[in-house]
Tab-separated table of C-alpha atoms in Angstrom:
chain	number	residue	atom	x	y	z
A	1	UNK	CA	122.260	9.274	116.931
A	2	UNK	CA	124.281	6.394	115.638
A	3	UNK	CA	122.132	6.352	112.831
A	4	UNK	CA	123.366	10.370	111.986
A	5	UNK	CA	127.465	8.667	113.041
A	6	UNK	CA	126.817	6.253	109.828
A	7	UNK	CA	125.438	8.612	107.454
A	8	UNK	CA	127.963	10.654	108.222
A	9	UNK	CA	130.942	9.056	107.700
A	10	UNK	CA	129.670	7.209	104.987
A	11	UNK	CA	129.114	10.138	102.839
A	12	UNK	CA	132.397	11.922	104.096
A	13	UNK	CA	134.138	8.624	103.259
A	14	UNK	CA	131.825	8.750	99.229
A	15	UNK	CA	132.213	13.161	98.559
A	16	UNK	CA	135.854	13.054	99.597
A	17	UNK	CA	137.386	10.077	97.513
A	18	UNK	CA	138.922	8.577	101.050
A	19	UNK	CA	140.241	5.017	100.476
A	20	UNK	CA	138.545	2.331	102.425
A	21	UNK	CA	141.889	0.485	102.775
A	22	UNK	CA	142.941	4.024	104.661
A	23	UNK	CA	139.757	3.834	106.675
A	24	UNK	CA	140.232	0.043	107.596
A	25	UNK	CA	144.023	0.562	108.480
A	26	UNK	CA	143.030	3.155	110.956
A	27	UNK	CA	139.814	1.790	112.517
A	28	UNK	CA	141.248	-2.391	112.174
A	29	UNK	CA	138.481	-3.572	109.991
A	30	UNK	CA	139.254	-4.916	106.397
A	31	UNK	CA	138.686	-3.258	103.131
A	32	UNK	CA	135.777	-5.301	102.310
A	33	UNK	CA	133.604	-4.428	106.088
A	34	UNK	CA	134.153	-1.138	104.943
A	35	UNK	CA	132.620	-0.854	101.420
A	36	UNK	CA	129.848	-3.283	103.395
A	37	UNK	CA	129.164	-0.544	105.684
A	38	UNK	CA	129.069	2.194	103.161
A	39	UNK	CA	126.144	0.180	100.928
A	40	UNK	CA	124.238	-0.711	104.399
A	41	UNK	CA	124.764	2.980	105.968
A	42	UNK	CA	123.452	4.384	103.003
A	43	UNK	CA	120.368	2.037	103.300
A	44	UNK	CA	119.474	2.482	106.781
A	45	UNK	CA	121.034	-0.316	107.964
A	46	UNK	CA	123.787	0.521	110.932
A	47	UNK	CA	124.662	-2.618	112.406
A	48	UNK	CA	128.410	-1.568	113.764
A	49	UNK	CA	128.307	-1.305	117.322
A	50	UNK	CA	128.842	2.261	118.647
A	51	UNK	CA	132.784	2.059	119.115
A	52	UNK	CA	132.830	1.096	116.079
A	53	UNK	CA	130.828	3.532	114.421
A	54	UNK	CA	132.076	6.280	116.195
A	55	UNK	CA	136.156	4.826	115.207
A	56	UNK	CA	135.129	5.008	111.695
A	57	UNK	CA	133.504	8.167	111.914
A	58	UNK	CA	136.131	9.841	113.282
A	59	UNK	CA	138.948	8.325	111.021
A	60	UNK	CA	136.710	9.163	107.781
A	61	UNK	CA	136.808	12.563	109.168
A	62	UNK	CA	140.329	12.901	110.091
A	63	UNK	CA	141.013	11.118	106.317
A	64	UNK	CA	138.919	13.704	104.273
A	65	UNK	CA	140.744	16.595	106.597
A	66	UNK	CA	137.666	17.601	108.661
A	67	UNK	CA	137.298	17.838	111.969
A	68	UNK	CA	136.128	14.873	113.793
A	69	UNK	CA	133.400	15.508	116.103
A	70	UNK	CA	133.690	12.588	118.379
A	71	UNK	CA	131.391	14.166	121.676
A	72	UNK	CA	128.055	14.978	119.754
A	73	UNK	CA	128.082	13.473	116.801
A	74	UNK	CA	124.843	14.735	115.211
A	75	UNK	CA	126.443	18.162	115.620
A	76	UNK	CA	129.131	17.341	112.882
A	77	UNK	CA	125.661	17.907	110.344
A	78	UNK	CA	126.063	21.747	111.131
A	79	UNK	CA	129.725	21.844	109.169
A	80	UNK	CA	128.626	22.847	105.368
A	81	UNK	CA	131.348	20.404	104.008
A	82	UNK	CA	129.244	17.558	105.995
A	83	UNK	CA	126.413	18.657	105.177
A	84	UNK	CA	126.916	19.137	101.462
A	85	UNK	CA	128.248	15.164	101.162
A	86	UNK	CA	125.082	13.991	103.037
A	87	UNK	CA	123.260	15.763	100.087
A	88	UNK	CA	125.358	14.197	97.984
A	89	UNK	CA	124.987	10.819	99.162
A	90	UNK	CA	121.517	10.691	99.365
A	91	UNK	CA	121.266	10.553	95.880
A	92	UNK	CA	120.649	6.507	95.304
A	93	UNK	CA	122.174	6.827	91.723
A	94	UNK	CA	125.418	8.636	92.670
A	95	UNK	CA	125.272	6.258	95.875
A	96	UNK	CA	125.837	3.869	93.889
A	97	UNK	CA	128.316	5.030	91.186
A	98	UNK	CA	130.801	5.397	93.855
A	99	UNK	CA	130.150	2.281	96.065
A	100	UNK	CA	130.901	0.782	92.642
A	101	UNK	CA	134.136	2.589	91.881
A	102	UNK	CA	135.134	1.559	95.457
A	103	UNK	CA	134.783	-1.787	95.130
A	104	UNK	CA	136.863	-1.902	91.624
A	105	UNK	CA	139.438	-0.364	92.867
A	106	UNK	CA	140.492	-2.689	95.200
């Protein structure tokens, strides 16, 4: 489950453009944890304790103006929006092409 919270927010954060800065304001991380967390989510790797996780999920959501599903996370993969940036995501070559524009625009 807060494997599916990573994913999640990572490719809500990727699909919808949302600024890490915004994400870091709102969750007290810095810029730089977050574009960390987007290249390891993407690989597997969740290493954010689950307050964490579950802080960033729900301000990615909030950011990208969907609805945060805080309770039961994995349910948030039902919403078509969230479902539709997950495809996205999982595609190691656009994956990439935004991590990249992420970390040039800061």
């Amino acid at each position: 489950m807060m494997r599916d919270v990573c994913l999640t927010a990572a490719a809500v954060i990727l699909d919808h453009r949302v600024r890490p800065a915004d994400v870091a304001r709102r969750c007290g991380m810095s810029e730089r944890e977050i574009v960390k967390f987007l290249r390891d989510a993407m690989d597997g790797d969740t290493r954010l304790g689950w307050d964490d996780a579950r802080a960033l999920h729900k301000a990615a959501m909030e950011l990208a103006g969907l609805r945060a599903v805080t309770a039961r996370p994995h349910s948030a993969g039902r919403l078509p929006t969230i479902e539709r940036a997950t495809r996205k995501a999982a595609d190691p070559a656009w994956r990439e092409r935004r991590i990249r524009e992420l970390e040039t625009r800061r």
